[in-house]
Amino acid sequence: MAAAEHVLAIDNEKSMELPVLPPNQGFEAFKDIIFGSVAGMAGKVIEYPFDTVKVRLQSQPAHIPLRYQGPLDCFRQSIQADGLRGLYRGISAPMAGAAVENSCLFFSYRIIQDILRATCYPTADSMPFSALLFSGAASGSITSLALTPIELVKCKMQVPLEASSSKIPGPLTLVAAIFRQDGILGFWRGQMGTLIRETGGGAAWFGGYEGVSAFFRKYHSTASPRDSESLPIYQQMIAGAAAGISYNFLFYPADTVKSRMQTEDINSAGNRGLTTQELETLSSKAIAAKANAYCPYSKFRVGACVLTKTGEYIAGANVENVAYPVGTCAERVAFGTAVAAGHQDFKAVAVATDITPGASPCGLNLSILRSPRPGSISGLD
Protein backbone atom coordinates (compact mmCIF):
# COMPACT_ATOMS: atom_id res chain seq x y z
CA MET A 1 0.00 0.00 0.00
CA ALA A 2 1.45 3.33 -0.99
CA ALA A 3 2.48 5.70 1.72
CA ALA A 4 0.49 8.44 0.09
CA GLU A 5 -2.71 6.57 0.88
CA HIS A 6 -2.08 7.02 4.62
CA VAL A 7 -1.71 10.78 4.41
CA LEU A 8 -4.70 12.59 5.89
CA ALA A 9 -5.86 15.61 4.03
CA ILE A 10 -6.06 18.82 6.10
CA ASP A 11 -8.77 21.29 5.33
CA ASN A 12 -6.94 24.61 5.21
CA GLU A 13 -10.20 26.50 5.16
CA LYS A 14 -10.88 25.64 8.83
CA SER A 15 -8.81 27.38 11.48
CA MET A 16 -7.50 25.28 14.34
CA GLU A 17 -7.85 26.87 17.80
CA LEU A 18 -5.97 25.53 20.78
CA PRO A 19 -7.81 25.62 24.11
CA VAL A 20 -6.77 28.44 26.40
CA LEU A 21 -4.99 26.96 29.38
CA PRO A 22 -5.72 28.43 32.80
CA PRO A 23 -2.84 30.36 34.32
CA ASN A 24 -0.46 28.60 36.64
CA GLN A 25 -2.13 29.52 39.91
CA GLY A 26 0.85 28.39 41.96
CA PHE A 27 3.23 30.61 40.02
CA GLU A 28 0.82 33.54 40.14
CA ALA A 29 0.49 33.13 43.91
CA PHE A 30 4.28 32.98 44.22
CA LYS A 31 4.57 36.24 42.28
CA ASP A 32 1.95 37.89 44.49
CA ILE A 33 3.84 36.92 47.64
CA ILE A 34 7.35 37.80 46.43
CA PHE A 35 6.56 40.98 44.51
CA GLY A 36 4.09 42.13 47.14
CA SER A 37 6.67 41.64 49.90
CA VAL A 38 9.40 43.51 48.04
CA ALA A 39 7.07 46.35 47.07
CA GLY A 40 5.76 46.64 50.62
CA MET A 41 9.22 46.82 52.19
CA ALA A 42 10.46 49.35 49.62
CA GLY A 43 7.43 51.55 50.18
CA LYS A 44 7.79 51.30 53.96
CA VAL A 45 11.33 52.71 53.87
CA ILE A 46 10.02 55.81 52.09
CA GLU A 47 6.84 56.34 54.08
CA TYR A 48 7.96 55.32 57.57
CA PRO A 49 9.01 58.80 58.85
CA PHE A 50 5.59 60.14 57.85
CA ASP A 51 3.93 57.16 59.51
CA THR A 52 5.88 57.82 62.72
CA VAL A 53 4.69 61.43 62.78
CA LYS A 54 1.13 60.27 62.10
CA VAL A 55 1.12 57.82 65.00
CA ARG A 56 2.64 60.36 67.40
CA LEU A 57 -0.02 62.92 66.48
CA GLN A 58 -2.80 60.35 66.77
CA SER A 59 -1.70 59.09 70.18
CA GLN A 60 -1.57 62.46 71.94
CA PRO A 61 -3.82 62.47 75.03
CA ALA A 62 -6.78 64.80 74.62
CA HIS A 63 -7.05 65.80 78.30
CA ILE A 64 -3.69 67.60 78.51
CA PRO A 65 -2.07 70.33 76.35
CA LEU A 66 -0.98 68.86 73.05
CA ARG A 67 2.71 68.10 72.77
CA TYR A 68 2.74 68.60 68.99
CA GLN A 69 0.89 71.43 67.24
CA GLY A 70 0.93 69.78 63.83
CA PRO A 71 2.93 67.56 61.45
CA LEU A 72 5.71 70.08 60.88
CA ASP A 73 6.08 70.74 64.61
CA CYS A 74 6.19 66.99 65.25
CA PHE A 75 8.90 66.58 62.61
CA ARG A 76 10.89 69.43 64.18
CA GLN A 77 10.64 68.15 67.77
CA SER A 78 11.35 64.56 66.77
CA ILE A 79 14.49 65.48 64.83
CA GLN A 80 15.70 67.75 67.64
CA ALA A 81 15.17 65.04 70.26
CA ASP A 82 16.38 61.92 68.45
CA GLY A 83 17.74 63.05 65.08
CA LEU A 84 16.60 61.63 61.77
CA ARG A 85 17.28 58.15 63.11
CA GLY A 86 14.49 58.62 65.65
CA LEU A 87 11.93 58.85 62.86
CA TYR A 88 12.95 55.34 61.80
CA ARG A 89 12.71 53.91 65.32
CA GLY A 90 11.22 50.43 65.24
CA ILE A 91 11.29 50.07 61.46
CA SER A 92 12.15 46.35 61.65
CA ALA A 93 8.63 45.44 62.79
CA PRO A 94 6.79 47.42 60.08
CA MET A 95 9.22 46.15 57.43
CA ALA A 96 8.07 42.64 58.28
CA GLY A 97 4.51 43.93 58.53
CA ALA A 98 4.65 45.52 55.09
CA ALA A 99 5.87 42.25 53.58
CA VAL A 100 3.10 40.31 55.33
CA GLU A 101 0.42 42.90 54.56
CA ASN A 102 1.10 43.32 50.84
CA SER A 103 1.73 39.65 50.09
CA CYS A 104 -1.36 38.58 52.04
CA LEU A 105 -3.45 41.37 50.52
CA PHE A 106 -2.63 40.64 46.87
CA PHE A 107 -2.67 36.87 47.34
CA SER A 108 -6.10 36.85 48.99
CA TYR A 109 -7.39 39.40 46.45
CA ARG A 110 -6.52 37.03 43.61
CA ILE A 111 -7.94 33.98 45.38
CA ILE A 112 -11.24 35.71 46.16
CA GLN A 113 -11.53 36.88 42.55
CA ASP A 114 -10.97 33.31 41.33
CA ILE A 115 -13.69 32.06 43.69
CA LEU A 116 -16.14 34.70 42.47
CA ARG A 117 -15.37 33.90 38.83
CA ALA A 118 -15.95 30.20 39.43
CA THR A 119 -19.19 30.64 41.39
CA CYS A 120 -20.93 33.92 40.59
CA TYR A 121 -19.54 35.03 37.23
CA PRO A 122 -18.57 31.87 35.29
CA THR A 123 -19.53 33.29 31.88
CA ALA A 124 -18.57 36.92 32.31
CA ASP A 125 -15.57 38.28 30.43
CA SER A 126 -14.77 40.68 33.23
CA MET A 127 -15.99 41.09 36.77
CA PRO A 128 -18.27 43.99 37.67
CA PHE A 129 -16.92 46.83 39.76
CA SER A 130 -19.00 45.75 42.77
CA ALA A 131 -17.28 42.34 42.74
CA LEU A 132 -13.88 44.04 42.73
CA LEU A 133 -14.93 46.13 45.74
CA PHE A 134 -16.05 43.00 47.57
CA SER A 135 -12.77 41.24 46.75
CA GLY A 136 -10.80 44.18 48.12
CA ALA A 137 -12.86 44.34 51.32
CA ALA A 138 -12.61 40.59 51.94
CA SER A 139 -8.85 40.54 51.33
CA GLY A 140 -8.43 43.47 53.73
CA SER A 141 -10.37 41.73 56.50
CA ILE A 142 -8.21 38.62 56.12
CA THR A 143 -5.03 40.69 56.17
CA SER A 144 -6.05 42.48 59.39
CA LEU A 145 -5.67 39.27 61.40
CA ALA A 146 -1.99 38.98 60.50
CA LEU A 147 -1.33 42.71 60.61
CA THR A 148 -2.65 43.69 64.06
CA PRO A 149 0.20 42.17 66.16
CA ILE A 150 2.82 43.81 63.95
CA GLU A 151 1.00 47.15 64.05
CA LEU A 152 0.82 46.90 67.84
CA VAL A 153 4.60 46.56 68.22
CA LYS A 154 5.19 49.27 65.60
CA CYS A 155 2.96 51.83 67.32
CA LYS A 156 4.51 51.15 70.74
CA MET A 157 7.99 51.77 69.34
CA GLN A 158 6.98 54.91 67.44
CA VAL A 159 5.49 56.74 70.44
CA PRO A 160 8.21 58.34 72.60
CA LEU A 161 8.17 57.88 76.36
CA GLU A 162 7.60 60.88 78.58
CA ALA A 163 11.03 60.45 80.09
CA SER A 164 14.22 59.79 78.26
CA SER A 165 15.99 56.50 78.59
CA SER A 166 19.40 55.42 77.47
CA LYS A 167 18.02 52.10 76.36
CA ILE A 168 15.08 52.06 73.95
CA PRO A 169 13.17 48.76 74.06
CA GLY A 170 13.45 46.67 70.92
CA PRO A 171 10.75 44.62 69.19
CA LEU A 172 11.55 41.42 71.07
CA THR A 173 11.48 43.24 74.41
CA LEU A 174 8.07 44.68 73.61
CA VAL A 175 6.77 41.31 72.43
CA ALA A 176 7.81 39.75 75.74
CA ALA A 177 6.26 42.62 77.74
CA ILE A 178 2.96 42.37 75.84
CA PHE A 179 2.81 38.63 76.43
CA ARG A 180 3.55 38.99 80.16
CA GLN A 181 0.93 41.71 80.62
CA ASP A 182 -1.97 40.55 78.42
CA GLY A 183 -1.17 37.03 77.25
CA ILE A 184 -1.44 35.81 73.68
CA LEU A 185 -4.69 37.70 73.01
CA GLY A 186 -2.95 40.94 73.94
CA PHE A 187 -1.24 40.95 70.56
CA TRP A 188 -4.63 41.62 68.95
CA ARG A 189 -5.34 44.79 70.92
CA GLY A 190 -6.89 47.22 68.45
CA GLN A 191 -8.09 44.41 66.17
CA MET A 192 -11.50 46.04 65.64
CA GLY A 193 -9.90 49.29 64.50
CA THR A 194 -7.53 47.41 62.22
CA LEU A 195 -10.41 45.32 60.84
CA ILE A 196 -12.46 48.41 59.99
CA ARG A 197 -9.47 50.15 58.46
CA GLU A 198 -8.30 47.20 56.38
CA THR A 199 -11.78 46.05 55.29
CA GLY A 200 -12.92 49.47 54.16
CA GLY A 201 -9.44 50.45 53.10
CA GLY A 202 -9.04 47.33 50.96
CA ALA A 203 -12.26 48.14 49.13
CA ALA A 204 -11.18 51.77 48.72
CA TRP A 205 -7.66 50.86 47.59
CA PHE A 206 -8.54 48.23 45.01
CA GLY A 207 -11.67 50.14 44.00
CA GLY A 208 -9.66 53.30 43.42
CA TYR A 209 -6.97 51.47 41.49
CA GLU A 210 -9.36 49.46 39.32
CA GLY A 211 -11.60 52.48 38.73
CA VAL A 212 -8.81 54.80 37.59
CA SER A 213 -7.24 52.01 35.53
CA ALA A 214 -10.59 51.37 33.81
CA PHE A 215 -10.87 55.09 33.07
CA PHE A 216 -7.44 55.12 31.45
CA ARG A 217 -8.13 51.93 29.50
CA LYS A 218 -11.34 53.38 28.16
CA TYR A 219 -9.52 56.30 26.58
CA HIS A 220 -6.30 54.49 25.72
CA SER A 221 -6.35 53.75 22.00
CA THR A 222 -4.01 50.75 22.00
CA ALA A 223 -5.20 48.98 25.12
CA SER A 224 -7.86 46.33 25.21
CA PRO A 225 -10.52 46.68 27.93
CA ARG A 226 -9.13 43.67 29.80
CA ASP A 227 -5.42 44.39 29.52
CA SER A 228 -4.38 46.42 32.53
CA GLU A 229 -0.68 45.80 31.96
CA SER A 230 -0.81 47.65 28.63
CA LEU A 231 -1.25 50.96 30.45
CA PRO A 232 1.82 53.20 30.50
CA ILE A 233 3.82 53.23 33.70
CA TYR A 234 2.84 56.79 34.59
CA GLN A 235 -0.85 55.90 34.32
CA GLN A 236 -0.36 52.89 36.58
CA MET A 237 1.42 55.18 39.06
CA ILE A 238 -1.47 57.65 38.96
CA ALA A 239 -3.90 54.80 39.57
CA GLY A 240 -1.82 53.62 42.53
CA ALA A 241 -1.65 57.16 43.96
CA ALA A 242 -5.43 57.52 43.68
CA ALA A 243 -5.81 54.18 45.44
CA GLY A 244 -3.55 55.28 48.29
CA ILE A 245 -5.41 58.57 48.71
CA SER A 246 -8.74 56.74 48.82
CA TYR A 247 -7.41 54.27 51.39
CA ASN A 248 -5.96 56.86 53.77
CA PHE A 249 -8.55 59.62 53.45
CA LEU A 250 -11.74 57.61 53.74
CA PHE A 251 -10.69 55.44 56.69
CA TYR A 252 -8.29 57.69 58.58
CA PRO A 253 -10.67 57.90 61.60
CA ALA A 254 -10.51 54.11 62.00
CA ASP A 255 -6.71 54.31 61.88
CA THR A 256 -6.74 56.97 64.60
CA VAL A 257 -8.91 54.77 66.83
CA LYS A 258 -6.56 51.83 66.24
CA SER A 259 -3.44 53.85 67.09
CA ARG A 260 -4.96 55.21 70.31
CA MET A 261 -6.06 51.75 71.40
CA GLN A 262 -2.61 50.32 70.77
CA THR A 263 -0.72 53.12 72.57
CA GLU A 264 -3.17 53.65 75.44
CA ASP A 265 -0.97 51.91 77.99
CA ILE A 266 1.98 54.14 77.10
CA ASN A 267 0.06 57.37 77.71
CA SER A 268 -2.11 56.41 80.68
CA ALA A 269 -0.78 53.23 82.25
CA GLY A 270 -0.41 54.91 85.60
CA ASN A 271 -3.96 56.28 85.59
CA ARG A 272 -5.81 52.98 85.40
CA GLY A 273 -6.36 50.50 88.19
CA LEU A 274 -4.00 47.69 88.95
CA THR A 275 -4.87 44.18 87.90
CA THR A 276 -5.28 41.43 90.47
CA GLN A 277 -2.00 39.86 89.40
CA GLU A 278 -0.16 43.17 89.78
CA LEU A 279 -1.65 43.69 93.25
CA GLU A 280 -0.52 40.23 94.31
CA THR A 281 2.97 40.89 92.95
CA LEU A 282 3.23 44.20 94.78
CA SER A 283 1.99 42.77 98.07
CA SER A 284 4.16 39.67 98.08
CA LYS A 285 7.32 41.52 97.06
CA ALA A 286 6.82 44.28 99.61
CA ILE A 287 6.13 41.81 102.44
CA ALA A 288 9.18 39.78 101.45
CA ALA A 289 11.34 42.90 101.49
CA LYS A 290 9.98 43.85 104.92
CA ALA A 291 10.73 40.39 106.33
CA ASN A 292 14.38 40.75 105.34
CA ALA A 293 14.80 44.01 107.24
CA TYR A 294 16.08 43.55 110.76
CA CYS A 295 17.88 45.81 113.17
CA PRO A 296 17.73 45.50 116.98
CA TYR A 297 17.78 49.30 117.40
CA SER A 298 14.83 49.99 115.04
CA LYS A 299 11.14 50.05 115.91
CA PHE A 300 9.73 49.27 112.46
CA ARG A 301 10.57 47.09 109.51
CA VAL A 302 9.55 48.46 106.11
CA GLY A 303 9.55 46.92 102.66
CA ALA A 304 8.77 48.60 99.34
CA CYS A 305 8.78 47.64 95.69
CA VAL A 306 7.92 49.26 92.36
CA LEU A 307 6.43 48.16 89.05
CA THR A 308 7.09 49.42 85.54
CA LYS A 309 4.33 50.85 83.38
CA THR A 310 3.96 47.43 81.79
CA GLY A 311 3.40 45.83 85.18
CA GLU A 312 6.86 44.28 85.49
CA TYR A 313 8.45 44.07 88.93
CA ILE A 314 11.68 46.07 89.07
CA ALA A 315 13.18 46.14 92.52
CA GLY A 316 12.41 46.03 96.22
CA ALA A 317 13.99 47.63 99.25
CA ASN A 318 13.91 47.15 103.01
CA VAL A 319 14.56 50.03 105.37
CA GLU A 320 14.75 50.55 109.15
CA ASN A 321 15.09 54.13 110.25
CA VAL A 322 12.93 55.79 112.91
CA ALA A 323 14.27 59.26 112.10
CA TYR A 324 12.22 59.47 108.89
CA PRO A 325 8.69 58.39 107.91
CA VAL A 326 9.34 54.74 107.29
CA GLY A 327 7.13 54.47 104.20
CA THR A 328 8.72 57.45 102.44
CA CYS A 329 12.20 56.23 103.27
CA ALA A 330 11.50 52.78 101.85
CA GLU A 331 10.01 54.31 98.71
CA ARG A 332 13.12 56.42 98.19
CA VAL A 333 15.38 53.40 98.44
CA ALA A 334 13.19 51.32 96.15
CA PHE A 335 12.98 54.05 93.52
CA GLY A 336 16.67 54.78 93.83
CA THR A 337 17.41 51.12 93.18
CA ALA A 338 15.18 51.17 90.11
CA VAL A 339 16.73 54.37 88.71
CA ALA A 340 20.23 53.01 89.27
CA ALA A 341 19.18 50.02 87.17
CA GLY A 342 18.29 52.35 84.27
CA HIS A 343 14.50 52.56 84.65
CA GLN A 344 12.71 55.88 84.26
CA ASP A 345 8.92 55.47 84.41
CA PHE A 346 7.01 53.68 87.12
CA LYS A 347 3.44 52.57 87.50
CA ALA A 348 2.95 51.77 91.16
CA VAL A 349 4.67 51.31 94.48
CA ALA A 350 3.76 49.09 97.42
CA VAL A 351 4.86 49.56 101.02
CA ALA A 352 4.60 47.04 103.86
CA THR A 353 5.46 47.76 107.49
CA ASP A 354 5.16 46.00 110.83
CA ILE A 355 2.20 48.22 111.75
CA THR A 356 0.20 47.56 108.57
CA PRO A 357 -1.34 44.17 107.80
CA GLY A 358 0.10 43.16 104.46
CA ALA A 359 1.20 45.50 101.71
CA SER A 360 -0.44 48.76 100.73
CA PRO A 361 -0.27 49.27 96.94
CA CYS A 362 -0.44 52.89 95.82
CA GLY A 363 -1.40 53.87 92.27
CA LEU A 364 1.52 56.22 91.70
CA ASN A 365 2.81 57.14 88.26
CA LEU A 366 6.04 58.99 88.88
CA SER A 367 8.23 60.15 86.02
CA ILE A 368 11.87 60.78 86.76
CA LEU A 369 13.13 64.07 85.32
CA ARG A 370 15.45 63.93 82.35
CA SER A 371 18.41 65.26 84.36
CA PRO A 372 17.96 64.43 88.06
CA ARG A 373 20.41 65.91 90.52
CA PRO A 374 23.11 63.50 91.68
CA GLY A 375 22.01 61.74 94.83
CA SER A 376 18.37 62.84 94.57
CA ILE A 377 15.23 61.17 93.30
CA SER A 378 12.89 63.66 91.59
CA GLY A 379 9.17 63.36 92.06
CA LEU A 380 9.37 61.83 95.54
CA ASP A 381 9.52 64.96 97.65
XYZ file of C-alpha atoms in Angstrom:
381
model
C 0.000 0.000 0.000
C 1.446 3.334 -0.986
C 2.484 5.701 1.717
C 0.488 8.439 0.087
C -2.709 6.573 0.880
C -2.078 7.015 4.617
C -1.708 10.782 4.407
C -4.705 12.593 5.892
C -5.857 15.614 4.031
C -6.060 18.815 6.099
C -8.774 21.289 5.333
C -6.944 24.607 5.211
C -10.198 26.502 5.157
C -10.881 25.635 8.833
C -8.814 27.384 11.483
C -7.501 25.276 14.340
C -7.847 26.867 17.800
C -5.971 25.525 20.781
C -7.814 25.623 24.112
C -6.774 28.439 26.402
C -4.989 26.961 29.380
C -5.716 28.431 32.800
C -2.837 30.363 34.321
C -0.462 28.604 36.637
C -2.130 29.524 39.910
C 0.847 28.390 41.956
C 3.234 30.611 40.018
C 0.823 33.538 40.144
C 0.490 33.127 43.910
C 4.284 32.979 44.224
C 4.568 36.242 42.280
C 1.952 37.887 44.486
C 3.842 36.917 47.642
C 7.351 37.801 46.428
C 6.563 40.983 44.515
C 4.085 42.129 47.145
C 6.665 41.637 49.904
C 9.403 43.512 48.036
C 7.073 46.354 47.071
C 5.756 46.638 50.620
C 9.218 46.818 52.195
C 10.463 49.345 49.622
C 7.435 51.545 50.181
C 7.786 51.303 53.958
C 11.334 52.705 53.869
C 10.022 55.815 52.092
C 6.841 56.339 54.081
C 7.961 55.324 57.571
C 9.013 58.804 58.852
C 5.590 60.140 57.850
C 3.926 57.161 59.514
C 5.881 57.818 62.718
C 4.693 61.426 62.779
C 1.127 60.269 62.098
C 1.117 57.816 65.000
C 2.643 60.364 67.397
C -0.017 62.919 66.477
C -2.802 60.347 66.772
C -1.696 59.087 70.182
C -1.572 62.464 71.939
C -3.822 62.473 75.030
C -6.781 64.805 74.624
C -7.051 65.797 78.305
C -3.693 67.598 78.506
C -2.068 70.330 76.354
C -0.977 68.858 73.050
C 2.707 68.099 72.771
C 2.745 68.598 68.986
C 0.892 71.427 67.243
C 0.931 69.779 63.833
C 2.927 67.558 61.454
C 5.714 70.084 60.879
C 6.082 70.740 64.605
C 6.185 66.987 65.247
C 8.905 66.583 62.614
C 10.891 69.428 64.181
C 10.644 68.155 67.767
C 11.354 64.560 66.767
C 14.492 65.476 64.830
C 15.705 67.754 67.643
C 15.173 65.043 70.261
C 16.375 61.924 68.446
C 17.736 63.047 65.081
C 16.602 61.631 61.773
C 17.283 58.151 63.109
C 14.491 58.619 65.651
C 11.925 58.845 62.858
C 12.953 55.337 61.796
C 12.705 53.912 65.323
C 11.216 50.430 65.241
C 11.288 50.069 61.463
C 12.146 46.353 61.654
C 8.629 45.435 62.786
C 6.791 47.423 60.075
C 9.216 46.147 57.427
C 8.066 42.645 58.283
C 4.510 43.929 58.529
C 4.645 45.520 55.087
C 5.869 42.253 53.583
C 3.101 40.310 55.334
C 0.422 42.900 54.561
C 1.104 43.321 50.842
C 1.730 39.655 50.091
C -1.356 38.576 52.040
C -3.453 41.365 50.517
C -2.634 40.635 46.875
C -2.669 36.867 47.338
C -6.100 36.853 48.994
C -7.393 39.398 46.451
C -6.516 37.030 43.609
C -7.944 33.977 45.385
C -11.243 35.715 46.158
C -11.527 36.882 42.551
C -10.970 33.313 41.333
C -13.686 32.060 43.693
C -16.136 34.695 42.468
C -15.374 33.902 38.830
C -15.955 30.196 39.428
C -19.189 30.635 41.389
C -20.930 33.924 40.588
C -19.535 35.031 37.231
C -18.573 31.869 35.287
C -19.526 33.288 31.877
C -18.566 36.924 32.312
C -15.569 38.283 30.426
C -14.765 40.681 33.233
C -15.985 41.093 36.774
C -18.275 43.995 37.671
C -16.917 46.825 39.761
C -18.998 45.754 42.772
C -17.281 42.345 42.742
C -13.879 44.044 42.734
C -14.927 46.132 45.741
C -16.052 43.001 47.570
C -12.770 41.238 46.751
C -10.801 44.175 48.122
C -12.864 44.336 51.316
C -12.609 40.585 51.936
C -8.854 40.540 51.332
C -8.430 43.472 53.734
C -10.369 41.728 56.496
C -8.207 38.615 56.116
C -5.032 40.693 56.173
C -6.051 42.479 59.390
C -5.674 39.273 61.405
C -1.991 38.975 60.502
C -1.333 42.714 60.611
C -2.653 43.692 64.062
C 0.200 42.172 66.158
C 2.821 43.811 63.946
C 0.996 47.151 64.048
C 0.824 46.905 67.842
C 4.600 46.563 68.217
C 5.186 49.272 65.604
C 2.956 51.825 67.325
C 4.509 51.153 70.740
C 7.986 51.775 69.339
C 6.982 54.913 67.445
C 5.485 56.744 70.440
C 8.207 58.338 72.598
C 8.168 57.883 76.363
C 7.600 60.884 78.579
C 11.035 60.452 80.093
C 14.216 59.790 78.260
C 15.987 56.502 78.587
C 19.401 55.419 77.466
C 18.022 52.097 76.360
C 15.080 52.056 73.951
C 13.169 48.761 74.059
C 13.448 46.672 70.921
C 10.754 44.624 69.186
C 11.550 41.420 71.072
C 11.480 43.239 74.413
C 8.068 44.682 73.606
C 6.770 41.310 72.434
C 7.813 39.749 75.744
C 6.259 42.620 77.739
C 2.957 42.371 75.844
C 2.808 38.630 76.431
C 3.547 38.994 80.159
C 0.935 41.706 80.616
C -1.973 40.551 78.418
C -1.171 37.026 77.245
C -1.437 35.810 73.675
C -4.687 37.700 73.015
C -2.953 40.938 73.943
C -1.245 40.952 70.555
C -4.632 41.619 68.950
C -5.343 44.788 70.917
C -6.893 47.217 68.448
C -8.087 44.409 66.167
C -11.496 46.037 65.640
C -9.901 49.286 64.503
C -7.529 47.406 62.216
C -10.407 45.320 60.839
C -12.463 48.410 59.990
C -9.472 50.151 58.463
C -8.303 47.198 56.384
C -11.778 46.048 55.286
C -12.919 49.466 54.157
C -9.435 50.452 53.101
C -9.037 47.335 50.964
C -12.258 48.141 49.133
C -11.181 51.770 48.717
C -7.659 50.858 47.588
C -8.540 48.227 45.011
C -11.667 50.138 43.998
C -9.665 53.296 43.418
C -6.967 51.466 41.491
C -9.356 49.462 39.317
C -11.602 52.481 38.728
C -8.811 54.801 37.593
C -7.242 52.008 35.526
C -10.586 51.370 33.812
C -10.872 55.088 33.074
C -7.437 55.117 31.445
C -8.132 51.926 29.498
C -11.343 53.382 28.155
C -9.517 56.305 26.581
C -6.297 54.489 25.719
C -6.354 53.746 22.003
C -4.014 50.747 21.997
C -5.203 48.978 25.120
C -7.858 46.330 25.210
C -10.520 46.681 27.926
C -9.133 43.673 29.796
C -5.419 44.388 29.518
C -4.379 46.415 32.529
C -0.677 45.795 31.959
C -0.811 47.654 28.635
C -1.250 50.962 30.446
C 1.820 53.204 30.502
C 3.821 53.233 33.704
C 2.839 56.789 34.587
C -0.848 55.902 34.324
C -0.362 52.889 36.584
C 1.424 55.179 39.063
C -1.468 57.650 38.959
C -3.905 54.802 39.573
C -1.816 53.625 42.532
C -1.645 57.158 43.955
C -5.426 57.517 43.676
C -5.813 54.180 45.441
C -3.548 55.278 48.294
C -5.412 58.570 48.712
C -8.744 56.738 48.825
C -7.407 54.270 51.391
C -5.958 56.863 53.766
C -8.552 59.624 53.454
C -11.744 57.607 53.738
C -10.689 55.436 56.686
C -8.288 57.688 58.579
C -10.672 57.899 61.601
C -10.505 54.110 61.996
C -6.708 54.312 61.876
C -6.745 56.974 64.602
C -8.906 54.774 66.832
C -6.562 51.829 66.244
C -3.437 53.847 67.092
C -4.957 55.213 70.309
C -6.062 51.752 71.400
C -2.605 50.322 70.767
C -0.718 53.122 72.565
C -3.170 53.649 75.444
C -0.970 51.907 77.994
C 1.977 54.136 77.103
C 0.055 57.367 77.713
C -2.114 56.407 80.680
C -0.783 53.231 82.250
C -0.415 54.909 85.604
C -3.961 56.276 85.588
C -5.808 52.982 85.401
C -6.360 50.495 88.187
C -4.003 47.693 88.954
C -4.869 44.177 87.901
C -5.276 41.429 90.471
C -2.002 39.856 89.398
C -0.162 43.167 89.783
C -1.649 43.691 93.249
C -0.524 40.232 94.315
C 2.969 40.894 92.952
C 3.226 44.199 94.778
C 1.987 42.771 98.069
C 4.164 39.669 98.083
C 7.319 41.520 97.059
C 6.821 44.281 99.615
C 6.131 41.815 102.438
C 9.181 39.775 101.450
C 11.341 42.899 101.490
C 9.978 43.848 104.925
C 10.733 40.394 106.329
C 14.380 40.753 105.337
C 14.798 44.012 107.240
C 16.077 43.547 110.756
C 17.876 45.807 113.170
C 17.733 45.497 116.981
C 17.782 49.303 117.396
C 14.831 49.990 115.045
C 11.144 50.052 115.909
C 9.733 49.265 112.463
C 10.568 47.087 109.514
C 9.550 48.462 106.109
C 9.547 46.922 102.664
C 8.769 48.604 99.342
C 8.778 47.639 95.689
C 7.922 49.258 92.356
C 6.429 48.159 89.055
C 7.094 49.424 85.545
C 4.326 50.847 83.379
C 3.961 47.433 81.787
C 3.401 45.835 85.184
C 6.859 44.279 85.488
C 8.447 44.071 88.928
C 11.678 46.073 89.071
C 13.177 46.145 92.523
C 12.405 46.032 96.222
C 13.988 47.634 99.246
C 13.906 47.154 103.007
C 14.564 50.027 105.369
C 14.747 50.552 109.152
C 15.092 54.132 110.252
C 12.932 55.792 112.910
C 14.268 59.263 112.099
C 12.222 59.466 108.889
C 8.690 58.389 107.913
C 9.337 54.745 107.289
C 7.130 54.469 104.199
C 8.720 57.447 102.445
C 12.200 56.226 103.273
C 11.504 52.784 101.849
C 10.012 54.305 98.711
C 13.119 56.418 98.189
C 15.381 53.402 98.439
C 13.188 51.322 96.145
C 12.976 54.055 93.516
C 16.672 54.783 93.826
C 17.415 51.119 93.181
C 15.185 51.166 90.111
C 16.729 54.367 88.712
C 20.225 53.007 89.270
C 19.178 50.017 87.168
C 18.290 52.354 84.275
C 14.502 52.558 84.648
C 12.709 55.878 84.262
C 8.921 55.467 84.405
C 7.010 53.680 87.124
C 3.442 52.575 87.498
C 2.950 51.773 91.164
C 4.669 51.313 94.484
C 3.757 49.095 97.421
C 4.858 49.557 101.016
C 4.601 47.040 103.860
C 5.464 47.755 107.491
C 5.156 46.001 110.828
C 2.203 48.218 111.747
C 0.196 47.562 108.569
C -1.342 44.173 107.800
C 0.098 43.161 104.459
C 1.198 45.497 101.711
C -0.441 48.760 100.731
C -0.275 49.271 96.942
C -0.440 52.890 95.822
C -1.401 53.868 92.270
C 1.515 56.216 91.697
C 2.807 57.138 88.258
C 6.036 58.989 88.876
C 8.229 60.154 86.020
C 11.871 60.782 86.759
C 13.130 64.066 85.325
C 15.445 63.927 82.347
C 18.412 65.264 84.359
C 17.964 64.431 88.061
C 20.410 65.907 90.525
C 23.107 63.500 91.683
C 22.015 61.736 94.829
C 18.368 62.838 94.565
C 15.227 61.169 93.297
C 12.893 63.657 91.592
C 9.168 63.358 92.064
C 9.374 61.833 95.536
C 9.516 64.958 97.650
